[in-house]
CSV table of C-alpha atoms and ligand atoms in Angstrom, one decimal:
chain,number,residue,atom,x,y,z
A,93,UNK,CA,111.8,197.4,104.9
A,94,UNK,CA,113.0,201.0,104.5
A,95,UNK,CA,112.5,203.0,101.3
A,96,UNK,CA,116.1,202.7,100.1
A,97,UNK,CA,116.0,198.9,100.2
A,98,UNK,CA,112.7,198.9,98.3
A,99,UNK,CA,114.2,201.2,95.6
A,100,UNK,CA,117.3,199.0,95.3
A,101,UNK,CA,115.2,195.9,95.2
A,102,UNK,CA,113.0,197.4,92.4
A,103,UNK,CA,116.0,198.4,90.4
A,104,UNK,CA,117.4,194.9,90.7
A,105,UNK,CA,114.1,193.5,89.5
A,106,UNK,CA,113.9,195.9,86.6
A,107,UNK,CA,117.5,195.2,85.7
A,108,UNK,CA,116.9,191.5,85.7
A,109,UNK,CA,113.7,191.9,83.7
A,110,UNK,CA,115.5,194.0,81.1
A,111,UNK,CA,118.3,191.6,81.0
A,112,UNK,CA,116.1,188.6,80.5
A,113,UNK,CA,114.4,190.5,77.7
A,114,UNK,CA,117.6,191.0,76.0
A,115,UNK,CA,118.8,187.5,76.5
A,116,UNK,CA,115.6,186.2,75.1
A,117,UNK,CA,116.4,188.0,71.9
A,118,UNK,CA,120.1,187.2,72.0
A,119,UNK,CA,119.8,183.5,72.5
A,120,UNK,CA,117.6,182.4,69.7
A,121,UNK,CA,118.9,179.1,68.6
A,122,UNK,CA,119.0,179.0,64.8
A,123,UNK,CA,119.4,175.2,64.7
A,124,UNK,CA,116.0,174.8,66.5
A,125,UNK,CA,114.2,177.6,64.8
A,126,UNK,CA,112.3,177.8,61.5
A,127,UNK,CA,112.0,181.2,59.9
A,128,UNK,CA,111.4,182.6,56.5
A,129,UNK,CA,112.8,182.0,53.9
A,130,UNK,CA,112.4,178.3,54.9
A,131,UNK,CA,114.0,176.6,52.0
A,132,UNK,CA,117.7,176.1,51.6
A,133,UNK,CA,118.9,174.6,48.3
A,134,UNK,CA,116.2,172.6,46.6
A,135,UNK,CA,113.3,171.3,48.6
A,136,UNK,CA,115.0,170.9,51.9
A,137,UNK,CA,114.7,173.1,55.0
A,138,UNK,CA,117.9,173.5,57.0
A,139,UNK,CA,117.6,171.7,60.3
A,140,UNK,CA,114.0,170.4,59.6
A,141,UNK,CA,112.5,167.3,58.0
A,142,UNK,CA,108.9,167.0,57.0
A,143,UNK,CA,106.6,164.1,56.1
A,144,UNK,CA,103.1,163.1,55.0
A,145,UNK,CA,100.9,165.9,53.6
A,146,UNK,CA,103.3,168.6,54.7
A,147,UNK,CA,103.8,171.2,52.0
A,148,UNK,CA,106.3,174.1,52.1
A,149,UNK,CA,105.4,177.4,50.5
A,150,UNK,CA,107.2,180.7,50.7
A,151,UNK,CA,105.0,182.0,53.5
A,152,UNK,CA,103.9,179.1,55.5
A,153,UNK,CA,104.4,175.4,56.0
A,154,UNK,CA,101.1,173.6,55.7
A,155,UNK,CA,101.1,170.4,57.8
A,156,UNK,CA,97.7,169.4,56.5
A,157,UNK,CA,95.4,171.0,53.9
A,158,UNK,CA,91.7,171.5,54.5
A,159,UNK,CA,90.9,168.0,53.2
A,160,UNK,CA,89.8,164.8,54.8
A,161,UNK,CA,92.2,162.1,56.1
A,162,UNK,CA,95.5,164.0,55.9
A,163,UNK,CA,98.4,163.5,58.2
A,164,UNK,CA,101.6,165.6,58.2
A,165,UNK,CA,104.5,166.4,60.4
A,166,UNK,CA,107.5,168.7,60.7
A,167,UNK,CA,110.5,167.7,62.8
A,168,UNK,CA,113.7,169.5,63.9
A,169,UNK,CA,116.7,167.3,63.1
A,170,UNK,CA,119.0,168.5,65.8
A,171,UNK,CA,118.5,167.1,69.4
A,172,UNK,CA,118.0,169.9,72.0
A,173,UNK,CA,120.6,170.3,74.7
A,174,UNK,CA,119.3,173.6,75.9
A,175,UNK,CA,117.9,173.0,79.4
A,176,UNK,CA,115.7,176.1,79.9
A,177,UNK,CA,113.9,177.3,76.8
A,178,UNK,CA,111.0,179.2,75.3
A,179,UNK,CA,109.5,177.8,72.1
A,180,UNK,CA,107.4,180.3,70.3
A,181,UNK,CA,105.3,179.1,67.4
A,182,UNK,CA,103.5,181.3,65.0
A,183,UNK,CA,100.7,179.2,63.5
A,184,UNK,CA,97.4,179.5,61.7
A,185,UNK,CA,94.5,177.1,61.8
A,186,UNK,CA,91.8,177.9,59.3
A,187,UNK,CA,89.3,176.3,56.9
A,188,UNK,CA,86.0,176.3,55.3
A,189,UNK,CA,84.1,174.6,58.1
A,190,UNK,CA,82.0,176.9,60.2
A,191,UNK,CA,80.8,174.5,62.9
A,192,UNK,CA,82.7,171.3,62.0
A,193,UNK,CA,86.4,171.3,61.7
A,194,UNK,CA,89.4,169.3,63.0
A,195,UNK,CA,91.3,167.7,64.4
A,196,UNK,CA,94.0,170.1,65.5
A,197,UNK,CA,97.8,169.9,65.9
A,198,UNK,CA,100.5,169.0,68.5
A,199,UNK,CA,103.8,170.7,69.3
A,200,UNK,CA,106.2,168.0,70.5
A,201,UNK,CA,109.3,167.7,72.5
A,202,UNK,CA,109.8,164.0,72.0
A,203,UNK,CA,112.4,161.3,71.9
A,204,UNK,CA,111.3,159.8,68.6
A,205,UNK,CA,110.8,161.8,65.4
A,206,UNK,CA,109.2,161.2,62.0
A,207,UNK,CA,107.0,158.4,63.2
A,208,UNK,CA,103.5,158.3,62.0
A,209,UNK,CA,100.8,157.3,64.5
A,210,UNK,CA,97.4,157.9,65.9
A,211,UNK,CA,98.1,161.0,68.2
A,212,UNK,CA,97.5,163.8,65.7
A,213,UNK,CA,99.7,162.0,63.3
A,214,UNK,CA,102.5,161.0,65.7
A,215,UNK,CA,103.0,157.8,67.7
A,216,UNK,CA,101.2,157.0,70.9
A,217,UNK,CA,103.1,155.9,74.0
A,218,UNK,CA,105.6,158.6,73.2
A,219,UNK,CA,108.4,159.8,75.4
A,220,UNK,CA,108.3,163.5,76.2
A,221,UNK,CA,106.0,166.5,76.1
A,222,UNK,CA,103.0,167.1,73.9
A,223,UNK,CA,101.2,170.5,73.8
A,224,UNK,CA,97.9,169.7,72.1
A,225,UNK,CA,96.0,172.3,70.3
A,226,UNK,CA,92.8,170.4,69.8
A,227,UNK,CA,90.1,172.0,67.7
A,228,UNK,CA,87.5,169.2,67.7
A,229,UNK,CA,85.7,167.8,70.7
A,230,UNK,CA,85.6,164.0,70.2
A,231,UNK,CA,83.9,163.5,73.5
A,232,UNK,CA,80.2,164.2,73.3
A,233,UNK,CA,79.7,163.8,77.1
A,234,UNK,CA,79.7,166.6,79.5
A,235,UNK,CA,83.1,168.2,79.0
A,236,UNK,CA,83.6,171.0,81.3
A,237,UNK,CA,85.4,173.0,78.7
A,238,UNK,CA,84.9,174.1,75.1
A,239,UNK,CA,87.1,173.5,72.0
A,240,UNK,CA,89.5,174.7,70.7
A,241,UNK,CA,91.4,173.6,73.7
A,242,UNK,CA,95.1,173.6,74.5
A,243,UNK,CA,96.4,171.0,76.9
A,244,UNK,CA,99.7,169.4,77.9
A,245,UNK,CA,100.6,165.8,78.4
A,246,UNK,CA,103.9,164.3,79.6
A,247,UNK,CA,104.6,160.7,78.8
A,248,UNK,CA,107.3,158.2,79.8
A,249,UNK,CA,106.2,155.8,77.1
A,250,UNK,CA,103.6,154.0,79.2
A,251,UNK,CA,100.6,156.4,78.8
A,252,UNK,CA,98.0,156.1,76.0
A,253,UNK,CA,96.5,159.3,74.5
A,254,UNK,CA,92.8,158.6,74.5
A,255,UNK,CA,91.4,160.4,71.5
A,256,UNK,CA,87.8,159.5,72.4
A,257,UNK,CA,88.1,161.5,75.6
A,258,UNK,CA,90.3,164.2,74.1
A,259,UNK,CA,93.1,163.1,76.4
A,260,UNK,CA,91.4,164.4,79.5
A,261,UNK,CA,92.7,161.6,81.7
A,262,UNK,CA,96.3,162.2,80.9
A,263,UNK,CA,96.5,165.9,80.7
A,264,UNK,CA,98.4,167.8,83.2
A,265,UNK,CA,96.6,171.1,82.5
A,266,UNK,CA,94.7,172.9,79.8
A,267,UNK,CA,92.8,176.0,78.8
A,268,UNK,CA,90.2,177.1,76.2
A,269,UNK,CA,91.6,179.1,73.4
A,270,UNK,CA,89.7,180.3,70.4
A,271,UNK,CA,92.6,180.4,68.0
A,272,UNK,CA,90.8,179.1,64.8
A,273,UNK,CA,89.8,181.1,61.7
A,274,UNK,CA,91.2,184.4,63.0
A,275,UNK,CA,92.2,187.2,60.7
A,276,UNK,CA,95.2,188.3,62.8
A,277,UNK,CA,98.3,186.3,63.8
A,278,UNK,CA,98.1,183.6,66.4
A,279,UNK,CA,101.1,182.5,68.5
A,280,UNK,CA,101.7,180.0,71.3
A,281,UNK,CA,104.7,180.1,73.7
A,282,UNK,CA,105.8,176.9,75.5
A,283,UNK,CA,108.2,177.9,78.2
A,284,UNK,CA,110.2,175.3,80.2
A,285,UNK,CA,112.2,176.9,82.9
A,286,UNK,CA,113.5,175.3,86.1
A,287,UNK,CA,111.0,172.4,85.8
A,288,UNK,CA,108.1,174.8,85.4
A,289,UNK,CA,106.1,174.5,82.2
A,290,UNK,CA,104.2,177.6,81.1
A,291,UNK,CA,102.0,177.7,78.1
A,292,UNK,CA,100.8,181.1,76.9
A,293,UNK,CA,98.9,182.3,73.9
A,294,UNK,CA,98.8,185.5,71.8
A,295,UNK,CA,95.6,185.1,69.9
A,296,UNK,CA,93.8,188.4,70.7
A,297,UNK,CA,95.9,190.6,68.4
A,298,UNK,CA,97.4,192.4,71.4
A,299,UNK,CA,101.0,191.4,70.9
A,300,UNK,CA,101.1,190.2,74.4
A,301,UNK,CA,101.3,186.8,76.0
A,302,UNK,CA,98.3,185.6,78.1
A,303,UNK,CA,99.0,182.6,80.3
A,304,UNK,CA,97.0,179.5,79.5
A,305,UNK,CA,98.4,177.4,82.3
A,306,UNK,CA,101.5,176.8,84.4
A,307,UNK,CA,102.6,173.5,85.9
A,308,UNK,CA,105.5,172.9,88.3
A,309,UNK,CA,107.4,169.6,88.7
A,310,UNK,CA,107.9,168.7,85.1
A,311,UNK,CA,111.1,166.8,84.4
A,312,UNK,CA,112.2,166.6,80.8
A,313,UNK,CA,115.4,165.1,79.6
A,314,UNK,CA,117.8,166.8,77.1
A,315,UNK,CA,118.4,165.3,73.7
A,316,UNK,CA,114.8,165.2,72.5
A,317,UNK,CA,113.4,166.8,69.4
A,318,UNK,CA,111.0,169.5,68.7
A,319,UNK,CA,108.3,168.8,66.1
A,320,UNK,CA,104.8,169.6,65.0
A,321,UNK,CA,102.2,167.1,63.7
A,322,UNK,CA,98.6,167.4,62.6
A,323,UNK,CA,95.8,165.3,61.2
A,324,UNK,CA,92.4,165.7,59.7
A,325,UNK,CA,89.8,162.9,59.6
A,326,UNK,CA,86.2,163.3,58.5
A,327,UNK,CA,86.6,166.9,59.5
A,328,UNK,CA,89.5,169.0,58.3
A,329,UNK,CA,91.4,172.3,58.5
A,330,UNK,CA,94.5,173.9,57.2
A,331,UNK,CA,97.1,173.6,59.9
A,332,UNK,CA,99.9,176.1,59.0
A,333,UNK,CA,103.1,176.9,60.7
A,334,UNK,CA,104.6,180.3,59.9
A,335,UNK,CA,107.6,180.2,62.2
A,336,UNK,CA,109.2,178.4,65.2
A,337,UNK,CA,111.6,180.2,67.4
A,338,UNK,CA,113.5,178.6,70.2
A,339,UNK,CA,115.1,180.9,72.8
A,340,UNK,CA,117.5,179.7,75.3
A,341,UNK,CA,116.7,181.1,78.7
A,342,UNK,CA,119.8,182.2,80.5
A,343,UNK,CA,119.4,181.6,84.2
A,344,UNK,CA,122.3,182.8,86.2
A,345,UNK,CA,123.0,180.9,89.4
A,346,UNK,CA,121.2,177.8,88.1
A,347,UNK,CA,122.4,174.7,89.9
A,348,UNK,CA,120.5,172.6,87.5
A,349,UNK,CA,122.8,173.6,84.7
A,350,UNK,CA,125.4,171.2,85.9
A,351,UNK,CA,123.0,168.4,86.3
A,352,UNK,CA,123.1,165.7,83.6
A,353,UNK,CA,119.6,165.4,82.2
A,354,UNK,CA,120.3,163.3,79.3
A,355,UNK,CA,119.1,160.0,80.8
A,356,UNK,CA,116.2,161.1,83.0
A,357,UNK,CA,112.6,159.8,82.3
A,358,UNK,CA,110.0,162.4,81.5
A,359,UNK,CA,107.7,162.9,84.4
A,360,UNK,CA,105.1,165.2,85.9
A,361,UNK,CA,104.5,165.6,89.6
A,362,UNK,CA,101.0,167.0,89.3
A,363,UNK,CA,98.3,165.7,87.2
A,364,UNK,CA,94.8,167.2,86.9
A,365,UNK,CA,92.3,165.2,88.7
A,366,UNK,CA,90.7,163.0,86.0
A,367,UNK,CA,87.4,164.5,84.9
A,368,UNK,CA,84.6,162.4,83.6
A,369,UNK,CA,85.5,158.7,83.9
A,370,UNK,CA,81.9,157.9,83.2
A,371,UNK,CA,80.7,156.1,80.1
A,372,UNK,CA,79.3,158.1,77.3
A,373,UNK,CA,75.6,158.7,77.8
A,374,UNK,CA,73.3,156.8,75.4
A,375,UNK,CA,72.3,158.7,72.3
A,376,UNK,CA,68.9,159.4,73.8
A,377,UNK,CA,70.7,161.0,76.7
A,378,UNK,CA,69.1,163.2,79.3
A,379,UNK,CA,69.8,166.8,78.6
A,380,UNK,CA,70.5,169.2,81.5
A,381,UNK,CA,67.0,170.5,81.5
A,382,UNK,CA,65.5,167.0,81.5
A,383,UNK,CA,67.8,166.0,84.4
A,384,UNK,CA,66.7,169.1,86.3
A,385,UNK,CA,63.0,168.4,85.7
A,386,UNK,CA,63.4,164.8,86.8
A,387,UNK,CA,65.2,166.0,89.9
A,388,UNK,CA,62.3,168.5,90.6
A,389,UNK,CA,59.7,165.7,90.2
A,390,UNK,CA,61.8,163.5,92.4
A,391,UNK,CA,61.9,166.2,95.1
A,392,UNK,CA,58.2,166.8,94.9
A,393,UNK,CA,57.5,163.1,95.1
A,394,UNK,CA,59.7,162.8,98.2
A,395,UNK,CA,58.0,165.8,99.9
A,396,UNK,CA,54.6,164.4,99.0
A,397,UNK,CA,55.6,161.0,100.5
A,398,UNK,CA,56.8,162.7,103.7
A,399,UNK,CA,53.6,164.8,103.9
A,400,UNK,CA,51.3,161.8,103.3
A,401,UNK,CA,53.4,159.8,105.7
A,402,UNK,CA,52.9,162.4,108.4
A,403,UNK,CA,49.2,162.7,107.8
A,404,UNK,CA,48.9,158.9,107.9
A,405,UNK,CA,50.9,158.8,111.1
A,406,UNK,CA,48.6,161.5,112.6
A,407,UNK,CA,45.5,159.6,111.5
A,408,UNK,CA,46.9,156.5,113.1
A,409,UNK,CA,47.6,158.4,116.3
A,410,UNK,CA,44.1,159.8,116.3
A,411,UNK,CA,42.8,156.2,115.8
A,412,UNK,CA,44.9,155.0,118.6
A,413,UNK,CA,43.8,157.7,121.0
A,414,UNK,CA,40.2,157.1,120.0
A,415,UNK,CA,40.6,153.4,120.7
A,416,UNK,CA,42.4,154.2,124.0
A,417,UNK,CA,39.5,156.2,125.4
B,278,NAG,C1,105.6,156.2,83.9
B,278,NAG,O1,104.4,157.0,84.3
B,278,NAG,C2,103.4,156.3,84.9
B,278,NAG,C3,102.2,157.2,85.1
B,278,NAG,O2,102.6,158.4,85.6
B,278,NAG,C4,103.9,155.8,86.3
B,278,NAG,O3,103.0,155.0,87.0
B,278,NAG,C5,105.2,154.9,86.0
B,278,NAG,O4,105.8,154.6,87.3
B,278,NAG,C6,106.2,155.7,85.2
B,278,NAG,N1,107.3,154.8,84.8
B,278,NAG,C7,108.6,155.2,84.9
B,278,NAG,C8,109.6,154.2,84.4
B,278,NAG,O5,108.9,156.3,85.2
B,279,CA,CA1,89.8,166.1,70.0
């Protein structure tokens, strides 16, 4: 490649970058967004419905308060016909609990709306996408990650979200994200572009997106609804939504744009290999150090057996020789 081509190539890249930046701003879809001031006339929010413990104030929408056994939800009332989008949610999860808090909240792109159920306040066996911001680890076993944890699940109506395992068997990807009880603003971006789902966070007060995970091969139909739901149980937190912004991503030369996606079934090509399918350890479980010590003792025992065995064998040989002569 000669220098000229490289320069032209870079200019093109820069140009498309700038353009997509502009487009991102230009194509905010008001009917799928929630920005201050929230209220229209009276207690209603234009384009949004809410249910359960959800409370609308001037500065935030509180899906659950920091009280036990609360369930709330907020649902967009207009089905989404945008095919490539970026949903940016400004949220705040906070509460009195220092070590114990929960349960978290979910950002939905789902077929059914306003249905109360066991998955963070929404129905199980849903159709669509769930991005789960789980603050409480229900699974006491050996998780290989910490909470708070962000994961995604795609469901065609047949999969059960297993709360007791924090959904590890059905998640397509996830990342740890310490988004709770922060002084500064916290944001999450859920980008769905050409069947690639990218979830990014802005929780470090840097005004920049940091990728949490990216998964290819995600098929989502059009005509579903955006929503947010949250629950508290024995443990609680305030789950607040400050804004939701939906940007249409303009993709020139996109063949998919002509494809009818209204009747496809949600699907994911790649699933994370299931993690711990093992049963929960008994309460008097072996801690890591105990397991290590037991393994050490086991190793020493094996070595000792081998050494004794060899000595015994040599003794026998000596005996044999003695007898032979
Ligand atoms: C639904 O998803 C499950 C699990 O991924 C899969 O086995 C099943 O074939 C899917 N069903 C439909 C109708 O797509
Ligand atoms: Ca959990």
